């Protein structure tokens, strides 16, 4: 991941303190950051804790909102990629965390959203927006399976399905709450033969799902004799595959793009049926 880089070049540092003495001591500790003009924000401890949870919950909210918009776009004939660009051009909103997909995962967003919901419940309050954020995300993890089921008329037995990407995001082997885990469970229950490939997360996936899937040595081996290719994690090596090779080796030319990184026109030139989010 980017933990070291993020630590050395933070967007901001939030420090919770109980007293002025603590603030002065920590100011000395964080002096290198102050010299480099990084923002160091001192506040009381409850506010610092809330800042951490609320920041991640805000980003999760943007993701779930865009996924909801993407699903509506499919139903009304709009292109969510165009909508995303139009929204992001508004300087009040900005471009970050507006990309629709097959749901968020990892160790932070799901945990922090739930923590705020639970804290609110314990305080006699309901975080209705975050309850909806979590619900949308859980539903979104099943969107690709629903598309696959509709394409093949509901009977998925004996299909071979390829999954590219197991980690919840690129540049990590973390598969905690990754959309791929949900998809693997759904495909296995439907009787599919599942072939997977991820540059670094194969062992973590094996530890969690065992032999439910076939672990392949590269992206192209995973696609051989496949009836569907499902791209879940936007690793760099997945961004520019040879669709000519895939067209020759896949049994059925069907691609489900869970991160909207491919161009429909390019896939159609090679005879593929292409599904994206929104």
mmCIF file of C-alpha atoms in Angstrom:
data_model
loop_
_atom_site.group_PDB
_atom_site.id
_atom_site.type_symbol
_atom_site.label_atom_id
_atom_site.label_comp_id
_atom_site.label_asym_id
_atom_site.label_seq_id
_atom_site.Cartn_x
_atom_site.Cartn_y
_atom_site.Cartn_z
ATOM 1 C CA UNK A 1 0.000 0.000 0.000
ATOM 2 C CA UNK A 2 0.960 3.628 0.505
ATOM 3 C CA UNK A 3 1.175 3.728 4.305
ATOM 4 C CA UNK A 4 4.758 5.034 4.507
ATOM 5 C CA UNK A 5 4.158 7.689 1.849
ATOM 6 C CA UNK A 6 0.932 8.782 3.556
ATOM 7 C CA UNK A 7 2.732 9.016 6.896
ATOM 8 C CA UNK A 8 5.586 11.106 5.508
ATOM 9 C CA UNK A 9 3.357 13.353 3.374
ATOM 10 C CA UNK A 10 -0.019 13.558 5.119
ATOM 11 C CA UNK A 11 -2.908 15.666 3.894
ATOM 12 C CA UNK A 12 -3.344 16.703 7.508
ATOM 13 C CA UNK A 13 -2.556 15.397 10.989
ATOM 14 C CA UNK A 14 -5.338 15.406 13.584
ATOM 15 C CA UNK A 15 -4.142 15.289 17.197
ATOM 16 C CA UNK A 16 -6.431 14.837 20.184
ATOM 17 C CA UNK A 17 -5.166 16.325 23.454
ATOM 18 C CA UNK A 18 -6.457 16.660 27.005
ATOM 19 C CA UNK A 19 -4.438 19.679 28.116
ATOM 20 C CA UNK A 20 -2.357 22.613 26.992
ATOM 21 C CA UNK A 21 0.743 20.816 28.259
ATOM 22 C CA UNK A 22 -0.023 17.851 26.021
ATOM 23 C CA UNK A 23 -0.571 20.169 23.083
ATOM 24 C CA UNK A 24 2.829 21.822 23.585
ATOM 25 C CA UNK A 25 4.621 18.470 23.881
ATOM 26 C CA UNK A 26 2.975 17.112 20.752
ATOM 27 C CA UNK A 27 3.687 20.356 18.898
ATOM 28 C CA UNK A 28 7.389 19.633 19.411
ATOM 29 C CA UNK A 29 6.926 16.049 18.229
ATOM 30 C CA UNK A 30 5.126 17.159 15.070
ATOM 31 C CA UNK A 31 7.471 20.115 14.428
ATOM 32 C CA UNK A 32 8.917 18.474 11.243
ATOM 33 C CA UNK A 33 5.430 18.412 9.766
ATOM 34 C CA UNK A 34 4.841 22.043 10.717
ATOM 35 C CA UNK A 35 8.134 23.060 9.091
ATOM 36 C CA UNK A 36 6.997 21.397 5.851
ATOM 37 C CA UNK A 37 3.695 23.294 6.017
ATOM 38 C CA UNK A 38 1.573 20.201 6.641
ATOM 39 C CA UNK A 39 -1.597 20.940 8.522
ATOM 40 C CA UNK A 40 -1.544 19.761 12.133
ATOM 41 C CA UNK A 41 -4.907 20.205 13.813
ATOM 42 C CA UNK A 42 -5.145 20.046 17.601
ATOM 43 C CA UNK A 43 -8.502 19.376 19.232
ATOM 44 C CA UNK A 44 -10.092 17.591 22.168
ATOM 45 C CA UNK A 45 -9.936 13.795 22.125
ATOM 46 C CA UNK A 46 -13.627 13.063 21.391
ATOM 47 C CA UNK A 47 -13.530 15.473 18.441
ATOM 48 C CA UNK A 48 -10.335 13.888 17.098
ATOM 49 C CA UNK A 49 -11.881 10.428 17.278
ATOM 50 C CA UNK A 50 -15.056 11.644 15.597
ATOM 51 C CA UNK A 51 -13.018 13.343 12.862
ATOM 52 C CA UNK A 52 -11.370 10.062 11.900
ATOM 53 C CA UNK A 53 -14.635 8.128 11.712
ATOM 54 C CA UNK A 54 -16.585 10.929 10.040
ATOM 55 C CA UNK A 55 -13.939 11.439 7.337
ATOM 56 C CA UNK A 56 -14.043 7.800 6.250
ATOM 57 C CA UNK A 57 -17.822 7.725 6.517
ATOM 58 C CA UNK A 58 -18.034 10.788 4.258
ATOM 59 C CA UNK A 59 -15.919 9.077 1.589
ATOM 60 C CA UNK A 60 -17.985 5.896 1.886
ATOM 61 C CA UNK A 61 -21.109 8.022 1.475
ATOM 62 C CA UNK A 62 -19.824 9.484 -1.786
ATOM 63 C CA UNK A 63 -19.087 5.995 -3.108
ATOM 64 C CA UNK A 64 -22.499 4.599 -2.199
ATOM 65 C CA UNK A 65 -24.238 7.683 -3.578
ATOM 66 C CA UNK A 66 -22.488 7.296 -6.929
ATOM 67 C CA UNK A 67 -23.294 3.586 -7.003
ATOM 68 C CA UNK A 68 -26.947 4.418 -6.397
ATOM 69 C CA UNK A 69 -26.800 7.014 -9.183
ATOM 70 C CA UNK A 70 -25.121 4.467 -11.478
ATOM 71 C CA UNK A 71 -27.894 1.945 -10.922
ATOM 72 C CA UNK A 72 -30.488 4.612 -11.695
ATOM 73 C CA UNK A 73 -28.560 5.646 -14.824
ATOM 74 C CA UNK A 74 -28.896 2.103 -16.166
ATOM 75 C CA UNK A 75 -32.657 2.296 -15.771
ATOM 76 C CA UNK A 76 -33.177 5.704 -17.385
ATOM 77 C CA UNK A 77 -30.607 5.449 -20.189
ATOM 78 C CA UNK A 78 -27.998 7.851 -18.792
ATOM 79 C CA UNK A 79 -24.226 7.216 -18.803
ATOM 80 C CA UNK A 80 -22.847 7.420 -15.284
ATOM 81 C CA UNK A 81 -19.349 8.223 -16.581
ATOM 82 C CA UNK A 82 -20.709 11.371 -18.223
ATOM 83 C CA UNK A 83 -22.710 12.177 -15.087
ATOM 84 C CA UNK A 84 -19.592 11.698 -12.964
ATOM 85 C CA UNK A 85 -17.612 14.141 -15.087
ATOM 86 C CA UNK A 86 -20.427 16.673 -14.938
ATOM 87 C CA UNK A 87 -20.703 16.414 -11.166
ATOM 88 C CA UNK A 88 -16.939 16.471 -10.644
ATOM 89 C CA UNK A 89 -16.598 19.657 -12.685
ATOM 90 C CA UNK A 90 -18.464 21.474 -9.904
ATOM 91 C CA UNK A 91 -15.674 22.859 -7.710
ATOM 92 C CA UNK A 92 -17.913 22.569 -4.655
ATOM 93 C CA UNK A 93 -17.956 18.791 -5.149
ATOM 94 C CA UNK A 94 -14.645 17.902 -6.801
ATOM 95 C CA UNK A 95 -13.643 14.762 -8.688
ATOM 96 C CA UNK A 96 -12.464 12.417 -5.954
ATOM 97 C CA UNK A 97 -14.428 9.377 -4.784
ATOM 98 C CA UNK A 98 -17.046 9.762 -7.504
ATOM 99 C CA UNK A 99 -16.234 6.517 -9.321
ATOM 100 C CA UNK A 100 -19.019 3.925 -9.306
ATOM 101 C CA UNK A 101 -18.118 0.285 -8.946
ATOM 102 C CA UNK A 102 -18.939 -3.037 -7.340
ATOM 103 C CA UNK A 103 -18.748 -1.760 -3.763
ATOM 104 C CA UNK A 104 -16.104 -0.728 -1.249
ATOM 105 C CA UNK A 105 -14.303 -3.012 1.200
ATOM 106 C CA UNK A 106 -11.156 -3.036 3.271
ATOM 107 C CA UNK A 107 -10.470 -2.485 6.939
ATOM 108 C CA UNK A 108 -11.523 1.162 7.293
ATOM 109 C CA UNK A 109 -14.667 2.207 5.444
ATOM 110 C CA UNK A 110 -16.943 -0.691 6.500
ATOM 111 C CA UNK A 111 -15.654 -0.641 10.083
ATOM 112 C CA UNK A 112 -15.910 3.122 10.525
ATOM 113 C CA UNK A 113 -19.379 3.383 9.008
ATOM 114 C CA UNK A 114 -20.609 0.662 11.355
ATOM 115 C CA UNK A 115 -18.828 2.261 14.315
ATOM 116 C CA UNK A 116 -20.668 5.548 13.797
ATOM 117 C CA UNK A 117 -23.992 3.752 13.378
ATOM 118 C CA UNK A 118 -23.376 1.779 16.585
ATOM 119 C CA UNK A 119 -22.177 4.840 18.526
ATOM 120 C CA UNK A 120 -25.309 6.704 17.485
ATOM 121 C CA UNK A 121 -27.526 3.811 18.594
ATOM 122 C CA UNK A 122 -25.795 3.733 21.978
ATOM 123 C CA UNK A 123 -26.440 7.469 22.261
ATOM 124 C CA UNK A 124 -30.138 7.175 21.427
ATOM 125 C CA UNK A 125 -29.790 8.466 17.869
ATOM 126 C CA UNK A 126 -30.017 6.934 14.375
ATOM 127 C CA UNK A 127 -27.541 7.710 11.596
ATOM 128 C CA UNK A 128 -30.080 7.137 8.831
ATOM 129 C CA UNK A 129 -27.797 8.312 6.045
ATOM 130 C CA UNK A 130 -25.021 5.917 7.071
ATOM 131 C CA UNK A 131 -27.490 3.064 7.469
ATOM 132 C CA UNK A 132 -28.420 3.657 3.826
ATOM 133 C CA UNK A 133 -24.741 3.916 2.823
ATOM 134 C CA UNK A 134 -24.062 0.481 4.305
ATOM 135 C CA UNK A 135 -27.185 -1.030 2.764
ATOM 136 C CA UNK A 136 -26.349 0.315 -0.701
ATOM 137 C CA UNK A 137 -22.801 -1.012 -0.444
ATOM 138 C CA UNK A 138 -23.906 -4.500 0.550
ATOM 139 C CA UNK A 139 -26.350 -4.572 -2.355
ATOM 140 C CA UNK A 140 -23.702 -3.237 -4.744
ATOM 141 C CA UNK A 141 -21.407 -6.175 -4.031
ATOM 142 C CA UNK A 142 -24.033 -8.374 -5.678
ATOM 143 C CA UNK A 143 -24.529 -6.275 -8.819
ATOM 144 C CA UNK A 144 -22.090 -8.174 -11.044
ATOM 145 C CA UNK A 145 -23.616 -11.511 -10.074
ATOM 146 C CA UNK A 146 -27.064 -10.156 -10.938
ATOM 147 C CA UNK A 147 -25.806 -9.013 -14.350
ATOM 148 C CA UNK A 148 -24.245 -12.421 -14.985
ATOM 149 C CA UNK A 149 -27.443 -14.180 -13.960
ATOM 150 C CA UNK A 150 -29.560 -12.032 -16.271
ATOM 151 C CA UNK A 151 -27.177 -12.564 -19.184
ATOM 152 C CA UNK A 152 -27.347 -16.352 -18.863
ATOM 153 C CA UNK A 153 -31.038 -16.542 -17.985
ATOM 154 C CA UNK A 154 -30.565 -17.490 -14.353
ATOM 155 C CA UNK A 155 -29.012 -20.944 -14.836
ATOM 156 C CA UNK A 156 -25.301 -20.626 -14.086
ATOM 157 C CA UNK A 157 -24.519 -24.289 -13.450
ATOM 158 C CA UNK A 158 -21.461 -25.555 -15.295
ATOM 159 C CA UNK A 159 -20.343 -22.057 -16.289
ATOM 160 C CA UNK A 160 -16.672 -21.188 -15.932
ATOM 161 C CA UNK A 161 -16.254 -17.670 -14.566
ATOM 162 C CA UNK A 162 -12.984 -15.732 -14.376
ATOM 163 C CA UNK A 163 -12.348 -13.123 -11.682
ATOM 164 C CA UNK A 164 -9.585 -10.569 -12.173
ATOM 165 C CA UNK A 165 -8.786 -8.889 -8.860
ATOM 166 C CA UNK A 166 -9.313 -10.206 -5.337
ATOM 167 C CA UNK A 167 -8.000 -7.358 -3.161
ATOM 168 C CA UNK A 168 -10.467 -4.643 -2.190
ATOM 169 C CA UNK A 169 -8.301 -2.086 -4.033
ATOM 170 C CA UNK A 170 -5.052 -2.046 -6.063
ATOM 171 C CA UNK A 171 -1.572 -2.058 -4.484
ATOM 172 C CA UNK A 172 -2.534 -4.224 -1.492
ATOM 173 C CA UNK A 173 -3.105 -7.872 -0.636
ATOM 174 C CA UNK A 174 -5.957 -6.961 1.728
ATOM 175 C CA UNK A 175 -9.132 -8.882 0.893
ATOM 176 C CA UNK A 176 -11.110 -7.934 3.991
ATOM 177 C CA UNK A 177 -14.733 -7.342 2.954
ATOM 178 C CA UNK A 178 -13.615 -7.243 -0.682
ATOM 179 C CA UNK A 179 -16.387 -7.525 -3.297
ATOM 180 C CA UNK A 180 -14.559 -10.557 -4.723
ATOM 181 C CA UNK A 181 -15.282 -12.607 -1.599
ATOM 182 C CA UNK A 182 -19.023 -12.010 -1.907
ATOM 183 C CA UNK A 183 -18.939 -12.798 -5.623
ATOM 184 C CA UNK A 184 -17.032 -16.045 -5.040
ATOM 185 C CA UNK A 185 -19.660 -17.166 -2.522
ATOM 186 C CA UNK A 186 -22.495 -16.367 -4.936
ATOM 187 C CA UNK A 187 -20.829 -18.093 -7.871
ATOM 188 C CA UNK A 188 -19.999 -21.176 -5.805
ATOM 189 C CA UNK A 189 -23.583 -21.457 -4.565
ATOM 190 C CA UNK A 190 -24.778 -21.190 -8.182
ATOM 191 C CA UNK A 191 -22.581 -24.128 -9.207
ATOM 192 C CA UNK A 192 -19.997 -22.202 -11.227
ATOM 193 C CA UNK A 193 -16.404 -23.209 -11.831
ATOM 194 C CA UNK A 194 -14.367 -20.201 -10.653
ATOM 195 C CA UNK A 195 -10.896 -19.212 -11.867
ATOM 196 C CA UNK A 196 -9.156 -16.272 -10.199
ATOM 197 C CA UNK A 197 -6.049 -14.142 -10.532
ATOM 198 C CA UNK A 198 -4.665 -11.221 -8.514
ATOM 199 C CA UNK A 199 -1.065 -9.941 -8.620
ATOM 200 C CA UNK A 200 -0.565 -10.078 -4.835
ATOM 201 C CA UNK A 201 -3.717 -11.190 -2.998
ATOM 202 C CA UNK A 202 -3.868 -14.869 -4.004
ATOM 203 C CA UNK A 203 -2.562 -16.250 -0.706
ATOM 204 C CA UNK A 204 -4.864 -14.062 1.367
ATOM 205 C CA UNK A 205 -7.784 -15.229 -0.727
ATOM 206 C CA UNK A 206 -6.713 -18.864 -0.381
ATOM 207 C CA UNK A 207 -6.578 -18.444 3.391
ATOM 208 C CA UNK A 208 -10.174 -17.228 3.422
ATOM 209 C CA UNK A 209 -11.943 -19.266 0.748
ATOM 210 C CA UNK A 210 -9.719 -22.327 0.399
ATOM 211 C CA UNK A 211 -10.213 -24.502 -2.657
ATOM 212 C CA UNK A 212 -13.550 -23.111 -3.802
ATOM 213 C CA UNK A 213 -11.684 -21.501 -6.690
ATOM 214 C CA UNK A 214 -8.878 -22.315 -9.129
ATOM 215 C CA UNK A 215 -5.823 -20.078 -8.566
ATOM 216 C CA UNK A 216 -4.135 -19.174 -11.859
ATOM 217 C CA UNK A 217 -0.580 -18.006 -12.521
ATOM 218 C CA UNK A 218 -1.547 -15.020 -14.690
ATOM 219 C CA UNK A 219 -4.516 -13.084 -16.029
ATOM 220 C CA UNK A 220 -4.611 -14.849 -19.377
ATOM 221 C CA UNK A 221 -4.450 -18.352 -17.932
ATOM 222 C CA UNK A 222 -7.419 -17.430 -15.752
ATOM 223 C CA UNK A 223 -9.467 -16.537 -18.844
ATOM 224 C CA UNK A 224 -8.889 -19.751 -20.835
ATOM 225 C CA UNK A 225 -12.198 -21.521 -21.655
ATOM 226 C CA UNK A 226 -14.112 -18.989 -19.559
ATOM 227 C CA UNK A 227 -17.770 -18.106 -20.113
ATOM 228 C CA UNK A 228 -17.432 -14.724 -18.406
ATOM 229 C CA UNK A 229 -14.632 -12.396 -17.328
ATOM 230 C CA UNK A 230 -15.358 -10.283 -14.246
ATOM 231 C CA UNK A 231 -12.921 -7.449 -13.432
ATOM 232 C CA UNK A 232 -13.179 -6.381 -9.775
ATOM 233 C CA UNK A 233 -9.892 -4.639 -8.883
ATOM 234 C CA UNK A 234 -8.365 -2.020 -11.172
ATOM 235 C CA UNK A 235 -4.747 -3.196 -11.051
ATOM 236 C CA UNK A 236 -2.522 -1.564 -13.678
ATOM 237 C CA UNK A 237 -1.954 -4.844 -15.509
ATOM 238 C CA UNK A 238 -5.707 -5.250 -15.990
ATOM 239 C CA UNK A 239 -6.149 -1.828 -17.585
ATOM 240 C CA UNK A 240 -4.734 -2.660 -21.022
ATOM 241 C CA UNK A 241 -5.266 -6.364 -21.665
ATOM 242 C CA UNK A 242 -5.043 -7.898 -25.122
ATOM 243 C CA UNK A 243 -8.680 -8.391 -26.042
ATOM 244 C CA UNK A 244 -7.500 -10.179 -29.184
ATOM 245 C CA UNK A 245 -5.892 -12.860 -27.000
ATOM 246 C CA UNK A 246 -8.958 -13.052 -24.775
ATOM 247 C CA UNK A 247 -11.229 -13.382 -27.798
ATOM 248 C CA UNK A 248 -9.244 -16.426 -28.929
ATOM 249 C CA UNK A 249 -9.041 -18.158 -25.556
ATOM 250 C CA UNK A 250 -12.391 -17.486 -23.862
ATOM 251 C CA UNK A 251 -15.292 -19.819 -24.601
ATOM 252 C CA UNK A 252 -17.843 -16.985 -24.448
ATOM 253 C CA UNK A 253 -16.872 -13.373 -25.101
ATOM 254 C CA UNK A 254 -18.569 -11.668 -22.168
ATOM 255 C CA UNK A 255 -16.920 -9.075 -19.892
ATOM 256 C CA UNK A 256 -18.328 -7.631 -16.670
ATOM 257 C CA UNK A 257 -16.374 -4.513 -15.722
ATOM 258 C CA UNK A 258 -16.782 -3.794 -12.020
ATOM 259 C CA UNK A 259 -14.672 -0.614 -12.114
ATOM 260 C CA UNK A 260 -15.602 0.918 -15.484
ATOM 261 C CA UNK A 261 -12.047 0.923 -16.834
ATOM 262 C CA UNK A 262 -12.709 -0.448 -20.326
ATOM 263 C CA UNK A 263 -14.157 1.125 -23.464
ATOM 264 C CA UNK A 264 -17.277 -0.556 -24.813
ATOM 265 C CA UNK A 265 -16.364 0.204 -28.432
ATOM 266 C CA UNK A 266 -12.983 -1.527 -28.142
ATOM 267 C CA UNK A 267 -14.490 -4.690 -26.701
ATOM 268 C CA UNK A 268 -17.256 -4.774 -29.287
ATOM 269 C CA UNK A 269 -14.624 -4.585 -32.048
ATOM 270 C CA UNK A 270 -13.354 -7.935 -30.751
ATOM 271 C CA UNK A 271 -16.838 -9.422 -30.535
ATOM 272 C CA UNK A 272 -17.371 -9.060 -26.798
ATOM 273 C CA UNK A 273 -20.594 -8.351 -24.954
ATOM 274 C CA UNK A 274 -19.692 -5.682 -22.397
ATOM 275 C CA UNK A 275 -21.361 -4.826 -19.092
ATOM 276 C CA UNK A 276 -20.270 -1.993 -16.805
ATOM 277 C CA UNK A 277 -21.628 -0.260 -13.718
ATOM 278 C CA UNK A 278 -24.119 2.427 -14.776
#
